[in-house]
Coordinates of C-alpha atoms and ligand atoms in Angstrom, one line a residue:
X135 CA -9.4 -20.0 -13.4
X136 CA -12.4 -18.3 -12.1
X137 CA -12.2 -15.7 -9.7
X138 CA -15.6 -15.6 -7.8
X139 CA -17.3 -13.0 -5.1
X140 CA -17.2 -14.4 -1.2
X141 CA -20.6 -13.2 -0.2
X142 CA -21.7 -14.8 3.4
X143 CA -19.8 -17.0 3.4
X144 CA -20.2 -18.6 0.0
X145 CA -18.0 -18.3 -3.5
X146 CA -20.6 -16.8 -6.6
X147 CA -20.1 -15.3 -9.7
X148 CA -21.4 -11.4 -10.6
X149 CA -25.3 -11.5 -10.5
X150 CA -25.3 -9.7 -13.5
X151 CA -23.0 -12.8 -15.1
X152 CA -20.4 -10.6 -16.8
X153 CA -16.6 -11.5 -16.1
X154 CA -13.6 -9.4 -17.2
X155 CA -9.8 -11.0 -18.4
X156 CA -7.4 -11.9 -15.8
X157 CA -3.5 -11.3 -17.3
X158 CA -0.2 -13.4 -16.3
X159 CA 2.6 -10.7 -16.6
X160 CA 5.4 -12.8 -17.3
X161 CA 3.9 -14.0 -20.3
X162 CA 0.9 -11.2 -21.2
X163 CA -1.3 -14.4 -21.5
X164 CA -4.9 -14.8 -20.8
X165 CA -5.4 -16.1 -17.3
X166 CA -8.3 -16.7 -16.1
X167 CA -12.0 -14.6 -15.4
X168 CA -12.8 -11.9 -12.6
X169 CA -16.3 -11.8 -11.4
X170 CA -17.2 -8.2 -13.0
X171 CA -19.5 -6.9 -10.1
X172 CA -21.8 -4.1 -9.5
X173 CA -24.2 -2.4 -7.0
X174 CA -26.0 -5.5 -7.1
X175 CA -23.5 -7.8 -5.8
X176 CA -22.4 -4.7 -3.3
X177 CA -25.6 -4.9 -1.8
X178 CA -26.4 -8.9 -1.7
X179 CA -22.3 -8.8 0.4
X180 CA -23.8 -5.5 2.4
X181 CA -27.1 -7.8 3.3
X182 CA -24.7 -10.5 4.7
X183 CA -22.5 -7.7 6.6
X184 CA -25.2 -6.1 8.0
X185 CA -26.9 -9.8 9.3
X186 CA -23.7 -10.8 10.8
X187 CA -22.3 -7.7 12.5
X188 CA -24.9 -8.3 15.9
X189 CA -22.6 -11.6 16.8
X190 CA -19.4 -10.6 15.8
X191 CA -19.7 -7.4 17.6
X192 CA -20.6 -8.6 20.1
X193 CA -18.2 -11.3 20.0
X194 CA -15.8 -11.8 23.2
X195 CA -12.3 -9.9 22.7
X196 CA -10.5 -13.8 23.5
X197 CA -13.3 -15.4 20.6
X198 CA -12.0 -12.3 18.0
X199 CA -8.6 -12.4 18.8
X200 CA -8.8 -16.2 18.4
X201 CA -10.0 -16.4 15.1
X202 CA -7.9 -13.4 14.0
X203 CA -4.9 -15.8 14.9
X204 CA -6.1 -18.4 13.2
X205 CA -6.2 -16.2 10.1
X206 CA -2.8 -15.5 10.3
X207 CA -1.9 -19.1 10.9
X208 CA -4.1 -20.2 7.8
X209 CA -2.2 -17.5 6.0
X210 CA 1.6 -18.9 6.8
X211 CA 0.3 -22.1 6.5
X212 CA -0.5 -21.3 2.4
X213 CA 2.7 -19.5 1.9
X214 CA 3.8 -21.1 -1.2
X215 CA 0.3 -21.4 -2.6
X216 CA -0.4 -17.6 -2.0
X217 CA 3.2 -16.7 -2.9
X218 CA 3.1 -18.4 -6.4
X219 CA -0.7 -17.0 -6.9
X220 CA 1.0 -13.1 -5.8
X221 CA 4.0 -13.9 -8.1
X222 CA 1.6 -15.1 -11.0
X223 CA -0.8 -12.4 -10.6
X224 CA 1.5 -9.4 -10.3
X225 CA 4.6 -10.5 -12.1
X226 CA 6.3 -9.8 -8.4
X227 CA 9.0 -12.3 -8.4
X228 CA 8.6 -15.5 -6.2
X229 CA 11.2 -14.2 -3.8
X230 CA 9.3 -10.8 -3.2
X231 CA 6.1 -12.7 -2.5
X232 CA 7.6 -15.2 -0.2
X233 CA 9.7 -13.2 2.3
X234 CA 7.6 -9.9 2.4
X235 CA 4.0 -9.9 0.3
X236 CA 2.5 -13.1 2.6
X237 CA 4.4 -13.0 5.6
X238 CA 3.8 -9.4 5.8
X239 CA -0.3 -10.3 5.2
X240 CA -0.3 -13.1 8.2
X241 CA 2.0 -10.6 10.5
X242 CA -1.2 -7.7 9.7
X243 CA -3.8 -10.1 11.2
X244 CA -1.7 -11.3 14.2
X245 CA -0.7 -7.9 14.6
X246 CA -4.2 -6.8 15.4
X247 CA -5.4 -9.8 16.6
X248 CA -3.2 -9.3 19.9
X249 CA -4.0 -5.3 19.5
X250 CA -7.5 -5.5 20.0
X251 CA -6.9 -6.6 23.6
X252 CA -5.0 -4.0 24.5
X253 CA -7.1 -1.4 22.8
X254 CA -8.0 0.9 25.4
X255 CA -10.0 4.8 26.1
X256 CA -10.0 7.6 27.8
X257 CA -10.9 8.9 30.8
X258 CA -11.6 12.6 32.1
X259 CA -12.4 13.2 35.7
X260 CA -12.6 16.2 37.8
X261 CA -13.9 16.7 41.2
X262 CA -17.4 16.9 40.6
X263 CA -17.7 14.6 37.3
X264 CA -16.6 11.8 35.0
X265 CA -16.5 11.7 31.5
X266 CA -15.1 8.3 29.9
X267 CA -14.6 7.7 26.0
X268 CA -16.5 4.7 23.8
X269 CA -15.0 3.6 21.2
X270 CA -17.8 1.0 19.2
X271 CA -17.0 -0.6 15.8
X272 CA -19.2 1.6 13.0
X273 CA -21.2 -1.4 11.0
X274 CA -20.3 -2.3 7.6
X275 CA -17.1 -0.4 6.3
X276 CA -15.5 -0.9 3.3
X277 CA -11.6 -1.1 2.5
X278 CA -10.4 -0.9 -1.0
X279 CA -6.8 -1.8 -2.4
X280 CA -4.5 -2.0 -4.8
X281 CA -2.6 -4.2 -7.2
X282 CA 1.1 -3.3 -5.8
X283 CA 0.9 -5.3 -2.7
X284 CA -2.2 -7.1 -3.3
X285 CA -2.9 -9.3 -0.1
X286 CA -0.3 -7.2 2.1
X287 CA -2.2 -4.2 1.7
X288 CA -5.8 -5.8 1.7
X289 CA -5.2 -7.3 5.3
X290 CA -3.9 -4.0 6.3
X291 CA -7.2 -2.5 6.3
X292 CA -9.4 -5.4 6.8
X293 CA -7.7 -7.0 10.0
X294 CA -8.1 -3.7 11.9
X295 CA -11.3 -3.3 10.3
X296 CA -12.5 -6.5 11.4
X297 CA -10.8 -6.5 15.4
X298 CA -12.4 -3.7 16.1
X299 CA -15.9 -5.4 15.5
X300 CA -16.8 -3.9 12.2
X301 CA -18.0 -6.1 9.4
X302 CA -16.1 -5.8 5.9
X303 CA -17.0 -5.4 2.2
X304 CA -13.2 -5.5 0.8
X305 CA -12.6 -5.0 -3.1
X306 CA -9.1 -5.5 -3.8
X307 CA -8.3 -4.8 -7.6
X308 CA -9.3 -5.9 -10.2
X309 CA -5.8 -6.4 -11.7
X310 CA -4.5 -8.9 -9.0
X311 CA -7.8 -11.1 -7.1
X312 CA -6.3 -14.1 -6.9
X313 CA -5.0 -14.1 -3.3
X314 CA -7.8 -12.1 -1.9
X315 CA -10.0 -14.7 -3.4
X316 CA -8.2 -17.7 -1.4
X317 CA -8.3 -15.2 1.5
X318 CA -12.1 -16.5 2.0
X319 CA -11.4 -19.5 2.5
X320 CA -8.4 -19.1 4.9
X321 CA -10.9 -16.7 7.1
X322 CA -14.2 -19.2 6.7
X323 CA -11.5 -22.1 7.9
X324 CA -10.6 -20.0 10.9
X325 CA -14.0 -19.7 12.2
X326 CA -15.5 -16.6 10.9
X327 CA -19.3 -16.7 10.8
X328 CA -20.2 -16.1 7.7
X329 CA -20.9 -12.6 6.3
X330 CA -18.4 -10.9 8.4
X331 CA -16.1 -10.6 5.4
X332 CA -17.3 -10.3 2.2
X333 CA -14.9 -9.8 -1.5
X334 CA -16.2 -8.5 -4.3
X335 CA -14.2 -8.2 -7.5
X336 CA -14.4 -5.9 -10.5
X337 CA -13.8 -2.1 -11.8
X338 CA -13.0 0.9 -9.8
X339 CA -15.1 2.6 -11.5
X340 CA -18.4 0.1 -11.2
X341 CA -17.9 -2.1 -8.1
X342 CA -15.9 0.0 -6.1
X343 CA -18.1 3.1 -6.8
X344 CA -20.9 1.0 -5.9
X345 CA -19.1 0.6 -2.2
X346 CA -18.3 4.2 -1.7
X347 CA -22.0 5.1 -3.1
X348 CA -23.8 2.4 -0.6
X349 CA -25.8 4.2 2.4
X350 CA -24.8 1.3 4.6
X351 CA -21.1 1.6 4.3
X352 CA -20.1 4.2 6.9
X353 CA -16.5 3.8 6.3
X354 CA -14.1 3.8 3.1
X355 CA -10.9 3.2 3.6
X356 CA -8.7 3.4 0.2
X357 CA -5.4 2.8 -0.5
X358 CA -4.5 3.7 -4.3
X359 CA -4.0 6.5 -7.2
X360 CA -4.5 10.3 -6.0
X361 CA -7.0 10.4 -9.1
X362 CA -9.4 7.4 -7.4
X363 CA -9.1 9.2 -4.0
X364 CA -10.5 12.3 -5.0
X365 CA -13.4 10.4 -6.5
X366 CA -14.0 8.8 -3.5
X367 CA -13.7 12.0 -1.4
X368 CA -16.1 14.0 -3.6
X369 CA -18.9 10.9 -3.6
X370 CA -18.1 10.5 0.4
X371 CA -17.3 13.7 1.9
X372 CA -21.2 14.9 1.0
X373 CA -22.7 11.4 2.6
X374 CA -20.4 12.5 6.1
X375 CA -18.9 9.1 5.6
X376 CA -15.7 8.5 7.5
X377 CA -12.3 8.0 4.7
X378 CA -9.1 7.1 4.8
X379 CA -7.3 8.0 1.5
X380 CA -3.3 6.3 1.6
X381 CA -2.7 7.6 -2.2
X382 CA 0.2 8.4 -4.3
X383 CA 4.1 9.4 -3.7
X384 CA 7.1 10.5 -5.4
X385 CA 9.1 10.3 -2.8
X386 CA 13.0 11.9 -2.8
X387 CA 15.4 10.4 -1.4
X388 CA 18.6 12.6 0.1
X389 CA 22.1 11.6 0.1
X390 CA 24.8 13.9 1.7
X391 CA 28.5 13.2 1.3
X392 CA 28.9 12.0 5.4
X393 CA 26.5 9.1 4.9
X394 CA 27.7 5.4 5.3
X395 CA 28.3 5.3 1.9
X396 CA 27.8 1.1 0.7
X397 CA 25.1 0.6 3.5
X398 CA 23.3 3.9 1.0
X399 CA 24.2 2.4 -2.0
X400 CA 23.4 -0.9 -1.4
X401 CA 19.7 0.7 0.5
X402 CA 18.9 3.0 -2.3
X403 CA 19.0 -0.5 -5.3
X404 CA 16.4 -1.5 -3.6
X405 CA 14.4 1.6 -2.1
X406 CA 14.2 2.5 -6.5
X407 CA 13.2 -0.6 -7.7
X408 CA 12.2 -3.5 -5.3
X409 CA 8.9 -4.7 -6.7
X410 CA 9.5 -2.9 -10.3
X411 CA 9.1 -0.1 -8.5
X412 CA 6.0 -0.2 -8.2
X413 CA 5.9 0.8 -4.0
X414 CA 4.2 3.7 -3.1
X415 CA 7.5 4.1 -1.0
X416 CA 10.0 3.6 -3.1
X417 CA 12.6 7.0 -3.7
X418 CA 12.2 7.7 -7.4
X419 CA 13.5 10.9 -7.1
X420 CA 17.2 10.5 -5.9
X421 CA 19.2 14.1 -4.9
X422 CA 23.0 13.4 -4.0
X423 CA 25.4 16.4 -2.4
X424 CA 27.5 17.9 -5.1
X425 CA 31.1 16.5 -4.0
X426 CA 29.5 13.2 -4.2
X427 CA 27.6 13.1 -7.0
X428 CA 30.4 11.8 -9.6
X429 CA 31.2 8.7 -7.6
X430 CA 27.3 7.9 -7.1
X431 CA 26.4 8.0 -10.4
X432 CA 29.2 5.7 -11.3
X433 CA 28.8 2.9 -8.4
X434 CA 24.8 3.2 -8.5
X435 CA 24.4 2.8 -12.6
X436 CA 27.5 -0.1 -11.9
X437 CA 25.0 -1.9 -9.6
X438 CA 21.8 -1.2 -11.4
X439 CA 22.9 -2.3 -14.8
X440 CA 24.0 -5.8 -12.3
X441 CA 20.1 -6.9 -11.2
X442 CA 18.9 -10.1 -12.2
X443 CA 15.9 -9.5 -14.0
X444 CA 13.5 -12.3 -15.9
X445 CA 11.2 -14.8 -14.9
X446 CA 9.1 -14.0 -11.8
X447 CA 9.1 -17.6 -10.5
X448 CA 12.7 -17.9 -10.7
X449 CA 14.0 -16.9 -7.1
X450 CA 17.5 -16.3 -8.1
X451 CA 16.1 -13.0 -9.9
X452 CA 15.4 -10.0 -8.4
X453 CA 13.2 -8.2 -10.8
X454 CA 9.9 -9.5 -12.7
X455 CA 7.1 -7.6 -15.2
X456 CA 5.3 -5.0 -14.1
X457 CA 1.8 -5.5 -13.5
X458 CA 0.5 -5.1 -16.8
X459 CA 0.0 -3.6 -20.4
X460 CA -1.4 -0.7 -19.4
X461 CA 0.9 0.3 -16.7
X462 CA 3.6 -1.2 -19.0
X463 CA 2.9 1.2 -22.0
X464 CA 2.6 4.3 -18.8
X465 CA 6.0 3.7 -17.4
X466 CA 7.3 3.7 -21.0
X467 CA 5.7 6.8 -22.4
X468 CA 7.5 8.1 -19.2
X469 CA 10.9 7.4 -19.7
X470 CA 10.5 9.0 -23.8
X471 CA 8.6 12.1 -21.9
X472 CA 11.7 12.2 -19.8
X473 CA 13.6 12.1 -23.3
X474 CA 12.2 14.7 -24.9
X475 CA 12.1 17.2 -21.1
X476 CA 15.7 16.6 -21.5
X477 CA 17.0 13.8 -19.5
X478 CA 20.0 11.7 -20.2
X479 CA 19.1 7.8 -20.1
X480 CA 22.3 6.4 -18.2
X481 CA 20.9 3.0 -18.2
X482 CA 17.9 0.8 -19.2
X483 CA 15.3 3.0 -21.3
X484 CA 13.9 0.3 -22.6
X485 CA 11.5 -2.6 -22.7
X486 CA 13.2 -6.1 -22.1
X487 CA 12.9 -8.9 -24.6
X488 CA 12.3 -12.3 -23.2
X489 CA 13.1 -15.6 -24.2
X490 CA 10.2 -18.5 -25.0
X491 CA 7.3 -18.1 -23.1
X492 CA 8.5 -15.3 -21.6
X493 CA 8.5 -13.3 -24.6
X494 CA 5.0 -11.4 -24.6
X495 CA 5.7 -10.4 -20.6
X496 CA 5.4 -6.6 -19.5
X497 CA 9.5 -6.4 -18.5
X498 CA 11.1 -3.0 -18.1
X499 CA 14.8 -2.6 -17.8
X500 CA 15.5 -0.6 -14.5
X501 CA 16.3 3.0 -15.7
X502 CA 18.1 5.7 -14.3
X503 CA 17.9 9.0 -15.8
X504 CA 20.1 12.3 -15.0
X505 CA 20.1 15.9 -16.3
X506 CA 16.6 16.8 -15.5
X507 CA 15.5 19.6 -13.2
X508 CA 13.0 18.9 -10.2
X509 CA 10.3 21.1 -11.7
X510 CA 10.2 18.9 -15.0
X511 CA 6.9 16.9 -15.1
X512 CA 9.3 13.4 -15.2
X513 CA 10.2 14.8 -11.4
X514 CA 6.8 15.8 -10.3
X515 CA 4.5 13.2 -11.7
X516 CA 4.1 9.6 -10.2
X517 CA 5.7 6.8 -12.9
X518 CA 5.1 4.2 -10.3
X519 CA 7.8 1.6 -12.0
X520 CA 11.5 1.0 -12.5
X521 CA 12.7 4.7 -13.1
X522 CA 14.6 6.9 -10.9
X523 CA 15.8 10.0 -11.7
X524 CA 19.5 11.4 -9.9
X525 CA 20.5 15.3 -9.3
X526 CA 23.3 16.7 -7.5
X527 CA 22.3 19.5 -5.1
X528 CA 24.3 21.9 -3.6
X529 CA 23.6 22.1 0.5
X530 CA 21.0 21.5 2.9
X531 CA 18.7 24.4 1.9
X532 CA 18.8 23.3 -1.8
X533 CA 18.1 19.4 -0.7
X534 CA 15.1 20.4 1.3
X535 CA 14.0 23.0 -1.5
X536 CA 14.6 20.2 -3.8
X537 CA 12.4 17.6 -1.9
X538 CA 9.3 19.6 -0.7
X539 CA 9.1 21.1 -4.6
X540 CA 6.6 18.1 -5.4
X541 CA 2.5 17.8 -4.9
X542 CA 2.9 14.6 -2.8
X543 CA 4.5 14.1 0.9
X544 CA 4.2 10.7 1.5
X545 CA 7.6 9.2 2.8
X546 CA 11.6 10.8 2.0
X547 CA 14.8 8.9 2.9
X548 CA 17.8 10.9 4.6
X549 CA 21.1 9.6 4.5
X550 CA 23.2 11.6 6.2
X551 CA 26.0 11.1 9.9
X552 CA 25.0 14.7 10.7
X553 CA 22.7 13.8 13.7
X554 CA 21.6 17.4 14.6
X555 CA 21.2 17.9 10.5
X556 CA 19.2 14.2 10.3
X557 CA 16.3 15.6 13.0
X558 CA 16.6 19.1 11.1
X559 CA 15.5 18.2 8.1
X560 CA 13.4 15.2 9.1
X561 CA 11.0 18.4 11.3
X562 CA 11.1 20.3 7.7
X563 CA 10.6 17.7 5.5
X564 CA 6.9 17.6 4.0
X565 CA 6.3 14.0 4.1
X566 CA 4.1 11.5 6.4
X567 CA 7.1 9.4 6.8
X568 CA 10.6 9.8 6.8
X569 CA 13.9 7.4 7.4
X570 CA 17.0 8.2 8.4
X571 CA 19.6 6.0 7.3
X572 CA 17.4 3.2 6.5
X573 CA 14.8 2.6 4.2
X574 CA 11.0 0.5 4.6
X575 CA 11.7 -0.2 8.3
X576 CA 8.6 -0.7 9.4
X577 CA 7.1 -0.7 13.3
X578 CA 3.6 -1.6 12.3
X579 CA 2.3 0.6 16.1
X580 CA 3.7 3.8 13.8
X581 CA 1.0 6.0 12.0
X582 CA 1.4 5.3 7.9
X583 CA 0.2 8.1 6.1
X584 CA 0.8 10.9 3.6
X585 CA 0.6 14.8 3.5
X586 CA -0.4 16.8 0.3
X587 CA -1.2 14.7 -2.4
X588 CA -0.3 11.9 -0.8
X589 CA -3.4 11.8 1.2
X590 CA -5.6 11.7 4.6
X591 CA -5.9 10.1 7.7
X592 CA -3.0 7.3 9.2
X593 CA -3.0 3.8 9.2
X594 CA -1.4 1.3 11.4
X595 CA -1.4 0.9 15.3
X596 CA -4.2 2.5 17.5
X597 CA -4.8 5.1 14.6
X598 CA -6.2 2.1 12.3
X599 CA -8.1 0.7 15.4
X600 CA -9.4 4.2 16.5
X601 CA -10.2 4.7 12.2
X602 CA -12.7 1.8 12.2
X603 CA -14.6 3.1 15.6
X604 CA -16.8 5.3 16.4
X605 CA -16.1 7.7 19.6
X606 CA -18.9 8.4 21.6
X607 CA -18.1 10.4 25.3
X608 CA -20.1 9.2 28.0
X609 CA -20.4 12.2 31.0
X610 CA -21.8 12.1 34.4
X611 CA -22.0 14.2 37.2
X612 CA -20.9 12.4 40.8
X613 CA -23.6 13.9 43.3
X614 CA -23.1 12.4 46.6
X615 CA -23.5 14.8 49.8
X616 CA -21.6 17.7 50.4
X617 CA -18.7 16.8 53.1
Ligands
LIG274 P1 -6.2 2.8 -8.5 O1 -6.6 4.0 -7.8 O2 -6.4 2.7 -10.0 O3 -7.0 1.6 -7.9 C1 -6.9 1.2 -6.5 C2 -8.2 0.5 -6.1 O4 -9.3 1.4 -6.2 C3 -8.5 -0.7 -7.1 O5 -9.2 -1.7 -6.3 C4 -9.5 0.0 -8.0 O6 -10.4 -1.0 -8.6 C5 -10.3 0.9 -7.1 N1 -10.9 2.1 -7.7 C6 -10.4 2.8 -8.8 N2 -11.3 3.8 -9.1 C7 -12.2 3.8 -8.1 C8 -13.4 4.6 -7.9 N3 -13.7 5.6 -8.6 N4 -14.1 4.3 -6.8 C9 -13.8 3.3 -6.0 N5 -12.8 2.5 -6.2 C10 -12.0 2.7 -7.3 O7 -4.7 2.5 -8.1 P2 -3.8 1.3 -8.6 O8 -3.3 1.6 -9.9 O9 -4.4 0.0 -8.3 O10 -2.5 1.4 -7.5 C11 -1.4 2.2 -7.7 C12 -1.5 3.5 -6.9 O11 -1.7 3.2 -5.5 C13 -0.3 4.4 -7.0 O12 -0.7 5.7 -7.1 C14 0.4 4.2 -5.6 O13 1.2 5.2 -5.2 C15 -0.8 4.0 -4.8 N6 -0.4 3.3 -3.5 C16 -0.4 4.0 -2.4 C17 0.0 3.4 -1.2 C18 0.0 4.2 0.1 O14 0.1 3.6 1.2 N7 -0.1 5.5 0.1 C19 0.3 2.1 -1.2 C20 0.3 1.4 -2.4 C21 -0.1 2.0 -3.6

């Protein structure tokens, strides 16, 4: 299959006519062609963004939210078709893609689609003026994703992008493009003019350069590796170009002896390796109080070494491939660098070997690791697969040291039945997000974001909306006659 550009409204390959190899995980087979773009192709999609944005700006709130809904609609009603493309394209297994990847994409566009008519500004009056706030979409803005959650994170960006007024130039990656690409046609079936979105496919480092690079854009936002963001930072920063970086994470995740221990146990399976492990918010670094640790390590290698793991499009299994060679032969160099730092593998280690078809597929057992100390570059680097590492800690102190000893901040999980210890730590944690006795629960109005090197800037709710505008403050004085 080729995957083609959506430039106004219309499916075309690269100008230049170069195409770069598409991968099936579960197999390592060749699947199909990517359109390998450049500045050309940014700018022929910029052209059509810049044409359309006068109407769709200036489009009625009702005639917006309208189509936005009928985006989502289009979405749900091409759940399995997306689903199987996300589970082909990723190696995600059919269940993942099904009940969170697609829904999750439609629920992004009806989510802003209502919050665009409740969007509201300020106000500042005293008795002698009135100063009100306008908040006006930017232009052309650019929003850049990753493979992990390929349509669920590329709707994140563009349906706020896109309610606010703004018109879009969205590269998803260039490892997964299948369901961006059927995103076009979803959108163009909804109703929206053409050139209000635009995809272009390709390399980071060519395509999406090319987007960051553009005068037009005004906007980047970026969700990916902390390497790419500070790239785009140093190319934006100088052009005074609004960013949004959501990169990297390594998050911990904090287990004291008072927690609800199999709502935990059964939570922290999944909050290590749903999706491989490959969620920015999974806990890959998993501290457990001292008197607890023996029975933890037990219970949680017990139920690890119990996942079903093999064919993505199988729905009884709960694991599939990672994404592809090259993140395959990372997450193993990982786990021997872990090796030789030290650690103890308790289980998996080791690449799977698969059956038939199956049999050149990027499958990694899920491994758990022990014996290693925070500082240990295992502990402070991101893997980004199906590797956790455990640690007993002594008390509160050495929990929190434990967790803030890391260059990213992007979420941390707290199990504990200590309320007044829970909201402690949760104020002293260095982290954009943290849960308390839970793990992914998501309220789509609450700001997403990281601290350190886990990045800038918040997604989600008014912050995405406020994001994609630009705030002007309107001011007048009252008069009238003196009384
Ligand atoms: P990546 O940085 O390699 O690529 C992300 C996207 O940026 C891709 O579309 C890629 O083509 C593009 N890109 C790469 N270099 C670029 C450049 N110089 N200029 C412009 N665009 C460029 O990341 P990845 O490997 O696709 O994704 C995995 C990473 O994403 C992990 O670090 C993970 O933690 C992170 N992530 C973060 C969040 C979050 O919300 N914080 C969510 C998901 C994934």
């Amino acid at each position: 299959m080729d995957v083609l550009n959506f430039i106004n409204g219309k499916y075309v390959p690269a100008q230049s006519g170069q195409w770069l190899d598409n991968f099936a995980p579960a197999t390592g087979r060749l699947s199909g062609r990517i359109a390998d773009s450049d500045e050309t192709d940014v700018d022929m999609a910029f052209q059509a963004a810049k044409a359309a944005f006068p109407e769709w700006s200036a489009m009625s709130l009702d005639q917006r939210h309208d189509i936005l809904r009928a985006v989502a609609d289009g979405i749900l009603a091409r759940l399995d078709d997306l689903a199987h493309a996300e589970s082909a394209d990723s190696g995600k297994t059919i269940t993942t893609a099904r009940t969170v990847d697609i829904p999750r994409a439609a629920l992004n566009f009806k989510f802003f689609a209502t919050a665009l008519l409740h969007f509201a500004s300020e106000s500042h009056h005293t008795p002698g003026s009135l100063s009100y706030t306008l908040r006006q979409p930017i232009g052309v803005v650019g929003c850049i994703s990753p493979w992990n959650l390929p349509l669920y994170l590329f709707t994140w960006k563009i349906a706020p992008a896109l309610a606010v007024g703004n018109c879009v130039i969205g590269k998803p990656s260039e490892v997964t493009p299948l369901t961006a690409m059927m995103l076009g046609e979803i959108c163009q079936s909804a109703g929206m003019p053409p050139g209000v979105l635009n995809i272009v496919h390709g390399l980071g480092p060519k395509v999406g350069a090319a987007i960051v690079e553009h005068p037009g854009i005004k906007a980047i936002s970026f969700t990916g590796s902390t390497r790419a963001g500070a790239e785009i930072a140093r190319t934006a920063a100088p052009m005074f170009k609004k960013i949004s970086l959501e990169l990297g994470g390594k998050n911990p995740n904090l287990i004291f002896a008072d927690c609800d221990y199999d709502t935990m146990l059964e939570t922290s399976v999944r909050s290590s390796f749903n999706n491989q492990g490959q969620i920015c918010l999974c806990g890959s670094r998993i501290y457990v109080e001292k008197s607890l640790y023996p029975k933890f390590k037990k219970d949680f290698v017990e139920r690890v070494k119990e996942i079903r793991q093999g064919d993505p499009s199988d729905p009884e299994n709960r694991l599939g491939a990672v994404v592809s060679k090259l993140h395959f032969d990372k997450v193993l160099s990982y786990i021997e660098l872990a090796r030789q730092e030290g650690g103890v593998v308790l289980t998996g280690g080791h690449a799977l070997e698969m059956p038939g078809d199956l049999s050149g597929g990027w499958y990694i057992a899920p491994t758990v690791i022990e014996g290693l100390s925070t500082n240990c570059r295992t502990n402070q680097e991101e893997i980004f697969g199906p590797v956790v590492t455990i640690q007993p800690f002594e008390d509160e102190a050495d929990a929190l040291q434990n967790a803030n000893n890391s260059p990213y901040g992007l979420s941390a999980t707290l199990w504990t039945n200590n309320l007044q210890r829970a909201h402690r730590m949760a104020a002293e944690l260095q982290a954009g997000i943290v849960w308390i006795n839970t793990w992914m629960l998501r309220d789509l109005r609450t700001p997403f974001g990281g601290v350190k090197n886990s990045g800038m800037g918040r997604e989600g709710g008014w912050d995405a909306l406020r994001f994609f505008s630009e705030t002007k403050n309107v001011s007048l004085e009252l008069g009238g006659e003196e009384l």
